[in-house]
mmCIF file of C-alpha atoms in Angstrom:
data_model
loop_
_atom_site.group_PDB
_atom_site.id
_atom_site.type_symbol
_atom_site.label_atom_id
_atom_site.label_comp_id
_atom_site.label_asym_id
_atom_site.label_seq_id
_atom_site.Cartn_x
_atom_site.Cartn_y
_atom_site.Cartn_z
ATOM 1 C CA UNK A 1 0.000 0.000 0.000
ATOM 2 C CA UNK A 2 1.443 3.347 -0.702
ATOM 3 C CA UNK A 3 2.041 5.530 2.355
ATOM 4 C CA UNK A 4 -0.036 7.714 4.071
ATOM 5 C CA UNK A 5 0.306 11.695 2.578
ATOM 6 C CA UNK A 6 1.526 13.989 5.233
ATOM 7 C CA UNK A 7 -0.799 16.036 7.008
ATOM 8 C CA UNK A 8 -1.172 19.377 4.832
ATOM 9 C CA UNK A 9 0.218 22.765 6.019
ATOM 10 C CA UNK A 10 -3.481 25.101 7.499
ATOM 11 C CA UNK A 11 -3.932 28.006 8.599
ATOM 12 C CA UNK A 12 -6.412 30.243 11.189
ATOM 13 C CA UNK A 13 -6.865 33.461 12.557
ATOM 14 C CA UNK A 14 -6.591 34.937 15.847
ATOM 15 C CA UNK A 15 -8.597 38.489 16.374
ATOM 16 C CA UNK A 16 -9.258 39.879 19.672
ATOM 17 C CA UNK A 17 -11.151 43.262 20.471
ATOM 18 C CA UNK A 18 -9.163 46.345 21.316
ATOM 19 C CA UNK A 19 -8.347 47.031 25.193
ATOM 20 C CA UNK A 20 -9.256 43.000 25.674
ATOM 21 C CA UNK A 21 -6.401 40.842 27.114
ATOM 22 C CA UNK A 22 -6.831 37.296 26.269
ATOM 23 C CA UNK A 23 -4.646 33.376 26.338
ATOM 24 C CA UNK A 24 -3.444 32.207 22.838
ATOM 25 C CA UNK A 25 -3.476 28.714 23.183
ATOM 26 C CA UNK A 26 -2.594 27.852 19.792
ATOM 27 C CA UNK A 27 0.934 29.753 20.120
ATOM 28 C CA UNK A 28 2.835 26.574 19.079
ATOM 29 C CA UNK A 29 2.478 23.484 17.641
ATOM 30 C CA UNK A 30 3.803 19.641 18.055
ATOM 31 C CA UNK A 31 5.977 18.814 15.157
ATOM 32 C CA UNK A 32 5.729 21.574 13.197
ATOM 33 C CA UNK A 33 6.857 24.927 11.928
ATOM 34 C CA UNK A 34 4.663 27.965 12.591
ATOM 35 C CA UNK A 35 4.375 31.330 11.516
ATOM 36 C CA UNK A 36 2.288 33.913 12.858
ATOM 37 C CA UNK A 37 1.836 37.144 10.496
ATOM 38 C CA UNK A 38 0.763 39.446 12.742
ATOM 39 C CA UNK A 39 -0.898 42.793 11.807
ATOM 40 C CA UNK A 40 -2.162 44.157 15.147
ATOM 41 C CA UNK A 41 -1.715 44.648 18.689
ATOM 42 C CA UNK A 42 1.529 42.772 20.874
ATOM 43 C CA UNK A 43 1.396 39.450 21.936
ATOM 44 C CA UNK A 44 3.801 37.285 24.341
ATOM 45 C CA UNK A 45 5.184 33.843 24.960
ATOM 46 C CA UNK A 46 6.717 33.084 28.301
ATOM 47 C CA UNK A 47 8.847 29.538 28.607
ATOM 48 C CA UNK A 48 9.413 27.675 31.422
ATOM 49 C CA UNK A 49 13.504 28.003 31.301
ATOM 50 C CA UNK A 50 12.331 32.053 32.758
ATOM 51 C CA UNK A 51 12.636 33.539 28.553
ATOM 52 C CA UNK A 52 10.128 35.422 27.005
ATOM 53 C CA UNK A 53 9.357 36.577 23.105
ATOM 54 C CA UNK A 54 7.535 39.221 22.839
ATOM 55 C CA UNK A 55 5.278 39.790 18.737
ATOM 56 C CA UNK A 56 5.257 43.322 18.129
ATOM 57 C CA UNK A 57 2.158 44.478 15.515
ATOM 58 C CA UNK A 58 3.301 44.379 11.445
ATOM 59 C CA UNK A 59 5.751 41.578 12.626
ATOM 60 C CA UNK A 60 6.125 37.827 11.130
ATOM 61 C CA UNK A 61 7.261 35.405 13.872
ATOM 62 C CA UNK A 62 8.885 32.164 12.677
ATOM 63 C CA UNK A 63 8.290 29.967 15.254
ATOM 64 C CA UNK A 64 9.372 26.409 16.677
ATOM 65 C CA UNK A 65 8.962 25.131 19.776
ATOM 66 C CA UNK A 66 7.105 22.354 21.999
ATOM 67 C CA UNK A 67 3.975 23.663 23.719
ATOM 68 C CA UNK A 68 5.342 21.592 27.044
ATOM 69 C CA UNK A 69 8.576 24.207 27.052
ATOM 70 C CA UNK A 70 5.329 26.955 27.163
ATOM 71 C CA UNK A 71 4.475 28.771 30.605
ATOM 72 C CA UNK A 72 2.200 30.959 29.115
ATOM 73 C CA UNK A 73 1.125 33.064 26.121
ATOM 74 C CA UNK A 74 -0.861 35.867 25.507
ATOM 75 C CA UNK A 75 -2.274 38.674 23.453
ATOM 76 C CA UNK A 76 -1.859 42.139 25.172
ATOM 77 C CA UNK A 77 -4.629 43.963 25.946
ATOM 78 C CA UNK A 78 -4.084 47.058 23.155
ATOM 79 C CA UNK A 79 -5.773 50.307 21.911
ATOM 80 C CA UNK A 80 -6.277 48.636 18.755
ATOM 81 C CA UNK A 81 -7.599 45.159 18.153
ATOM 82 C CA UNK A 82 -5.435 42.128 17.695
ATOM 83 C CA UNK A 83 -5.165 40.547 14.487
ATOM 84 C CA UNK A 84 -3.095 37.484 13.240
ATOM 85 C CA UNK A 85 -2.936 35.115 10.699
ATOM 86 C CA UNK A 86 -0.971 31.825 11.950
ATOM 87 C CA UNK A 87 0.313 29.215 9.526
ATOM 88 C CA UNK A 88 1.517 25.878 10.260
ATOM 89 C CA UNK A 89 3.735 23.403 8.305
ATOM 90 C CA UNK A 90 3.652 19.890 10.072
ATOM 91 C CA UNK A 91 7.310 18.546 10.233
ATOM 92 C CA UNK A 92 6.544 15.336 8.038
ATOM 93 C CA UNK A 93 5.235 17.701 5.252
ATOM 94 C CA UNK A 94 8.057 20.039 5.354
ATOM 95 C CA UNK A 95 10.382 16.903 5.148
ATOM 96 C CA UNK A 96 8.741 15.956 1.924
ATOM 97 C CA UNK A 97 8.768 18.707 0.529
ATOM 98 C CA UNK A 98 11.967 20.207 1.190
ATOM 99 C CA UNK A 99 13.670 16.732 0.135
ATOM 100 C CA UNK A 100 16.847 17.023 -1.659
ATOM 101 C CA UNK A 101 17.330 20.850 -1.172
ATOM 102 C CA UNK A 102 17.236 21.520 2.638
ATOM 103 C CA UNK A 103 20.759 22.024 1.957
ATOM 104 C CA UNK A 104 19.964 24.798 0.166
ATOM 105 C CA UNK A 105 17.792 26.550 2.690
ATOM 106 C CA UNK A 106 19.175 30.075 3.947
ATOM 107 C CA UNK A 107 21.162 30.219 7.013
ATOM 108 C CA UNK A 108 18.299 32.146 9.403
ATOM 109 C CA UNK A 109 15.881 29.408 8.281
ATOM 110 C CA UNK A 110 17.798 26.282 8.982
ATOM 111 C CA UNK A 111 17.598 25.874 12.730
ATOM 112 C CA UNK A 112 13.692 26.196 12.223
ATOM 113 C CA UNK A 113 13.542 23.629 9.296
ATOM 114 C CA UNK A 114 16.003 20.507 10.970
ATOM 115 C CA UNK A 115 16.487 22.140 14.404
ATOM 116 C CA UNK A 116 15.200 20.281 17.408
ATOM 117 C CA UNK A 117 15.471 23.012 19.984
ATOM 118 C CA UNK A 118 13.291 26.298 20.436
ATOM 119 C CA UNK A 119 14.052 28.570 17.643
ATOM 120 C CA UNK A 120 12.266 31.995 16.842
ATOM 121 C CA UNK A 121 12.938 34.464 13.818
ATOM 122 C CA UNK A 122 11.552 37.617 13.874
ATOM 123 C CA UNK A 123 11.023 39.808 10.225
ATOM 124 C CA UNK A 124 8.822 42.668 9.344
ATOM 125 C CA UNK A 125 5.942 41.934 8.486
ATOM 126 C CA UNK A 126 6.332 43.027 4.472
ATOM 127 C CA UNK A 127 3.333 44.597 2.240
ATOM 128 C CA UNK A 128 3.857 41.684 -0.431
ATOM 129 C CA UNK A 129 2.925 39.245 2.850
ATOM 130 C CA UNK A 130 -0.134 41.045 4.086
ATOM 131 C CA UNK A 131 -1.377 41.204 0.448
ATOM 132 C CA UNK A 132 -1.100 37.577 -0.093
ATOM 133 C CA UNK A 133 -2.793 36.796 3.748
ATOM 134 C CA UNK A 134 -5.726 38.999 2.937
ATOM 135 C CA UNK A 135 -6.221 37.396 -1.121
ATOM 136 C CA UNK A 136 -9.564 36.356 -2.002
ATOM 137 C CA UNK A 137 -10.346 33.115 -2.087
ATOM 138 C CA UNK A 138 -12.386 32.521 -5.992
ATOM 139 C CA UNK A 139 -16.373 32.000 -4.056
ATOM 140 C CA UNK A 140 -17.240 29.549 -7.146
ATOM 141 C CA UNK A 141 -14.876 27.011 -5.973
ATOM 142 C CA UNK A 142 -16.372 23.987 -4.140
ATOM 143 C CA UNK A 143 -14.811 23.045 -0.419
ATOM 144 C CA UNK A 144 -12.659 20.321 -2.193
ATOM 145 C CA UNK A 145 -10.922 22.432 -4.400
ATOM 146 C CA UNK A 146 -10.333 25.146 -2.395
ATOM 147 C CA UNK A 147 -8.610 22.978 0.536
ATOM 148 C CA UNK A 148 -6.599 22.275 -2.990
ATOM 149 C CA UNK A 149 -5.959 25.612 -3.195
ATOM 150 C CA UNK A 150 -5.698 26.955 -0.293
ATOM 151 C CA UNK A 151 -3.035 24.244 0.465
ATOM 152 C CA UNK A 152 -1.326 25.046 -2.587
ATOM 153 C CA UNK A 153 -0.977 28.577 -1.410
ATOM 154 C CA UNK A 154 0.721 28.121 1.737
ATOM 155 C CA UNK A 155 3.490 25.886 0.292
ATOM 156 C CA UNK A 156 3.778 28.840 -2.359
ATOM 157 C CA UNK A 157 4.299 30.887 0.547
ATOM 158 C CA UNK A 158 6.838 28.930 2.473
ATOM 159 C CA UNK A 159 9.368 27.904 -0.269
ATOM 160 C CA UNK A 160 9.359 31.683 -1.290
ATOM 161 C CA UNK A 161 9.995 33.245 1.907
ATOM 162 C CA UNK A 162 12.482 30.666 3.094
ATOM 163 C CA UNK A 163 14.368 30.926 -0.346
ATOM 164 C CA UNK A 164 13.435 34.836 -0.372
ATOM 165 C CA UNK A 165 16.488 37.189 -1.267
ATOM 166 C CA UNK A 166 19.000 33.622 -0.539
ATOM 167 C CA UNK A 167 22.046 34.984 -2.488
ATOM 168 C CA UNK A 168 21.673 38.470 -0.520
ATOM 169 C CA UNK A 169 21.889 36.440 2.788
ATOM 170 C CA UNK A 170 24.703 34.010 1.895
ATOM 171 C CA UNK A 171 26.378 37.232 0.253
ATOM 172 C CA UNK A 172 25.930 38.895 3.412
ATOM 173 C CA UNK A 173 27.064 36.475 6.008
ATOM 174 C CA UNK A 174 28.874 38.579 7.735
ATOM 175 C CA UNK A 175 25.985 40.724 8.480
ATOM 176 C CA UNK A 176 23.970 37.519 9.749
ATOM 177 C CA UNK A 177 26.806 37.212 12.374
ATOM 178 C CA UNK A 178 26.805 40.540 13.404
ATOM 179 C CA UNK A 179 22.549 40.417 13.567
ATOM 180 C CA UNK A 180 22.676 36.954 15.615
ATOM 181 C CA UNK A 181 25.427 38.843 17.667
ATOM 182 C CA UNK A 182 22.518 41.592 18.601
ATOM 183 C CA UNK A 183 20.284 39.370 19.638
ATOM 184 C CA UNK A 184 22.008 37.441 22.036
ATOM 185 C CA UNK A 185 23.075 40.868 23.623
ATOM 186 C CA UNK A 186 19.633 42.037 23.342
ATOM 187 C CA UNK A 187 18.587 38.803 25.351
ATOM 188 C CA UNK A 188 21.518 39.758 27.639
ATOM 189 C CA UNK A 189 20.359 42.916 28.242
ATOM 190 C CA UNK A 190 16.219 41.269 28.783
ATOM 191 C CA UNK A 191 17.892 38.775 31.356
ATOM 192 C CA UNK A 192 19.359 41.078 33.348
ATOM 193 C CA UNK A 193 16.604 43.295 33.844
ATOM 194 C CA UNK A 194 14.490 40.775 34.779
ATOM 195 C CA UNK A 195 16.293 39.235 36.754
ATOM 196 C CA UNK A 196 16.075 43.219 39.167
ATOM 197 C CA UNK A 197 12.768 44.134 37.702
ATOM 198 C CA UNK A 198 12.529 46.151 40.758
ATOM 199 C CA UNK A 199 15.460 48.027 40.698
ATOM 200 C CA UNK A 200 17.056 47.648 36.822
ATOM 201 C CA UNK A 201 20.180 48.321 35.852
ATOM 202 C CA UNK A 202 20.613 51.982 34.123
ATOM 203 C CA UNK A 203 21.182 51.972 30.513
ATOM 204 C CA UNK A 204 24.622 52.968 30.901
ATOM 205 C CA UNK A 205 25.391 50.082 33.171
ATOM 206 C CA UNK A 206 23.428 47.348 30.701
ATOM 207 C CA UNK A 207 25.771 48.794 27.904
ATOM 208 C CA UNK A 208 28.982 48.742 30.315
ATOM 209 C CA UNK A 209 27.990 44.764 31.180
ATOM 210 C CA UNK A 210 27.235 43.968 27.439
ATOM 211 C CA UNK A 211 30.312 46.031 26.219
ATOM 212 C CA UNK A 212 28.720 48.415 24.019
ATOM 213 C CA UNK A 213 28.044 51.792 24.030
ATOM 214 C CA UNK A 214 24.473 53.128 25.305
ATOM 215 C CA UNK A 215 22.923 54.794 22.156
ATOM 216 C CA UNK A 216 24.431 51.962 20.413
ATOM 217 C CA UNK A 217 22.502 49.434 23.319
ATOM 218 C CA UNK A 218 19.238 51.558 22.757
ATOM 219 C CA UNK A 219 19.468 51.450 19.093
ATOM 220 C CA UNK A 220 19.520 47.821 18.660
ATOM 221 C CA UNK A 221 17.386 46.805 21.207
ATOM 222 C CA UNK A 222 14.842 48.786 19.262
ATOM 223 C CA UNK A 223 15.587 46.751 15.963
ATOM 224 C CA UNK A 224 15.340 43.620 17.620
ATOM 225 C CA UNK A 225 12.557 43.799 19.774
ATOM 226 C CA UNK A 226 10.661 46.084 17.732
ATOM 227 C CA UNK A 227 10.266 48.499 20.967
ATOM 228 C CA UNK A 228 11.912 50.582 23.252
ATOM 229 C CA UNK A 229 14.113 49.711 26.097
ATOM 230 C CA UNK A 230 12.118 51.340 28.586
ATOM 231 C CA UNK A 231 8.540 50.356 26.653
ATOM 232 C CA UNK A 232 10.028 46.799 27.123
ATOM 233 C CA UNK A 233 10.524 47.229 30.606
ATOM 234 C CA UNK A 234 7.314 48.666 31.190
ATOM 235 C CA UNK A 235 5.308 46.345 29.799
ATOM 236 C CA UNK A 236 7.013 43.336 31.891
ATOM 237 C CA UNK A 237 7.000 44.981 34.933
ATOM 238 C CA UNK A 238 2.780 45.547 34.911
ATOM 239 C CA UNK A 239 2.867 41.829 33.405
ATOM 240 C CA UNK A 240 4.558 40.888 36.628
ATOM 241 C CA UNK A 241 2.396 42.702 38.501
ATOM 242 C CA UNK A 242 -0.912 41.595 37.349
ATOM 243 C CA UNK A 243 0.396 38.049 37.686
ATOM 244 C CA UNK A 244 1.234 38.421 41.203
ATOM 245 C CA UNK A 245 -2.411 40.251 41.495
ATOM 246 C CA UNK A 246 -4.536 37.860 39.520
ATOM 247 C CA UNK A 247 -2.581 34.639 41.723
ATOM 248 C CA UNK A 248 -3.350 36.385 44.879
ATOM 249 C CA UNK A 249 0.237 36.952 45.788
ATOM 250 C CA UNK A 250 -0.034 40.023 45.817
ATOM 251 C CA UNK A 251 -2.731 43.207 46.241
ATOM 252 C CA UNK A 252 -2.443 45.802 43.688
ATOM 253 C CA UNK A 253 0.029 48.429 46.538
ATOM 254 C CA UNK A 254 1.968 45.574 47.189
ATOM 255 C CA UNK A 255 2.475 44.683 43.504
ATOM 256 C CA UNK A 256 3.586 48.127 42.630
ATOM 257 C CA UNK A 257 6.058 47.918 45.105
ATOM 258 C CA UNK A 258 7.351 44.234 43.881
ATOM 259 C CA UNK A 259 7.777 45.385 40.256
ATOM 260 C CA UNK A 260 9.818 48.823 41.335
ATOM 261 C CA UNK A 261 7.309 51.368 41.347
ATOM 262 C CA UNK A 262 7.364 53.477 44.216
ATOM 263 C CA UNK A 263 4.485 55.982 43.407
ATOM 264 C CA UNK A 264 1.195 54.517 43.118
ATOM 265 C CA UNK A 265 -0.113 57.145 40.945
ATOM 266 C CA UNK A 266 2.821 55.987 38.417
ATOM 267 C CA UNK A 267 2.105 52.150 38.605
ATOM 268 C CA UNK A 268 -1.862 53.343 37.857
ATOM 269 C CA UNK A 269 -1.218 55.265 34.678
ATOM 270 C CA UNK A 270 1.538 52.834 33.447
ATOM 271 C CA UNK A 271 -0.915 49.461 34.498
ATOM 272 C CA UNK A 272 -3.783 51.738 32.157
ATOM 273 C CA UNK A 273 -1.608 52.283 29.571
ATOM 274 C CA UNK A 274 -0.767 48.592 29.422
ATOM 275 C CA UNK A 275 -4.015 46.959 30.362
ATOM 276 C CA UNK A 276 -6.052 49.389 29.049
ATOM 277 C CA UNK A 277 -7.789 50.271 32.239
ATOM 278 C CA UNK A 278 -6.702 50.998 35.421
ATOM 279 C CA UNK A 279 -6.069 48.401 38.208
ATOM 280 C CA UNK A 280 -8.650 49.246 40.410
ATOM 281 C CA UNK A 281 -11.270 47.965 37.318
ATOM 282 C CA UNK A 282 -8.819 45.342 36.038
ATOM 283 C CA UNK A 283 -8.775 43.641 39.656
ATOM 284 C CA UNK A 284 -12.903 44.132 39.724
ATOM 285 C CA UNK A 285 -13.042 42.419 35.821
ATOM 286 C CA UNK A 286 -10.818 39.114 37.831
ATOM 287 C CA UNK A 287 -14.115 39.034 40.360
ATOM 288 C CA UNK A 288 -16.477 38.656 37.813
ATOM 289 C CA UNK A 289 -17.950 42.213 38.516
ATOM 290 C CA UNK A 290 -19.201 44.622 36.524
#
């Protein structure tokens, strides 16, 4: 008997009302390769070994990675509403159909396509790649042929944006050494301030431990991340916060005071800003009242 085909590559999308915080639990995926193409609002993945990857808006996330090495993952609540399109490519159909040229695959791809470990790549999210999420699908088709289709699409999809610009990036090696040399400082710099998210190192010291100058530091942890330094910082420190509220750990004075913020009126506008309301409403919202 011939052998079974390989499940096909799908796709679905995520939107979430503005100002609305909410769990993504299709994030990752067993034995596969994802790809989330998102166009709105911030998401974030938390893993177990104490990392986190943050999904800025108009970003595409390469993704792979076991749900089990998942603590949590979320979309941010946001002034404007989430919106994502997430594509996966099961791991027996990318063996099939990347037979014979894996070889060939670009250097920022290949820990995704054979790696066994967590891997994430992070591009812009490009106009060409919006245009072809939002395409039409033809309405005379019937369900058949569009599954046809549609799975047709995606693998047009993957081959060209894992071959995309291929003799720029093995031209340009150099530069891929000096990017993947940016993001482990950037992670450097993300450890460290976590690990004194109540009293962070200055910028100047970060660059001084890194070895790098500070506008240099601020610069590229702006490319990488796709935000600010002290937007980053922010935004984990009311994370860290509204965990220790919703557990129970904490109340809301005494989770200020855990995440470094010493004026209340601060942590209010900064938790608002973030959440979307203030904590005072967030905390009633966790109660179930209205």
């Amino acid at each position: 008997m011939p052998a079974a085909a390989p499940e096909a590559p799908f796709r679905s999308w995520t939107t979430v009302p503005e100002r609305i915080e909410a769990d993504w639990a299709d994030a990752t995926a067993t034995n596969a390769l994802v790809a989330h193409l998102n166009f709105r609002g911030d998401a974030e993945m938390r893993w177990k070994d104490g990392s986190s990857t943050t999904i800025p808006a108009r970003t595409t996330c390469w993704l792979r990675a076991s749900p089990a090495e998942m603590l949590m993952a979320r979309r941010l609540a946001s002034r404007d509403r989430h919106e994502c399109l997430t594509l996966v490519f099961p791991d027996a159909w990318l063996r099939l159909t990347l037979k014979g040229v894996t070889s060939q695959v670009g250097d920022a791809f290949q820990p995704l396509i054979s790696g066994t470990s967590r891997c994430v790549l992070r591009q812009p999210l490009t106009e060409e790649d919006e245009g072809w999420a939002r395409g039409a699908m033809p309405p005379h088709l019937c369900s058949q042929a569009r599954q046809l289709l549609d799975s047709a699409r995606l693998t047009e999809f993957f081959i060209h944006s894992i071959f995309r610009n291929e003799t720029a990036q093995q031209a340009g090696s150099a530069i891929s050494r000096t990017l993947r040399v940016a993001q482990e400082r950037v992670q450097r710099v993300k450890d460290l301030m976590l690990a004194q998210i109540d009293s962070p190192p200055s910028l100047d010291e970060l660059a001084a431990t890194v070895g790098c100058n500070p506008s240099y530091l601020s610069r590229t942890f702006t490319q990488i991340e796709g935000t600010t330094l002290s937007q980053w910082l922010r935004r984990v420190r009311i994370e860290h916060a509204a965990s220790l509220i919703a557990t129970g750990k904490c109340n809301v004075s005494e989770a200020a005071l855990e995440v470094g913020y010493q004026s209340f009126s601060h942590f209010s506008r900064a938790f608002a800003e973030e959440k979307g309301v203030p904590p005072s409403q967030w905390v009633r919202r966790l109660s179930g009242d209205k």
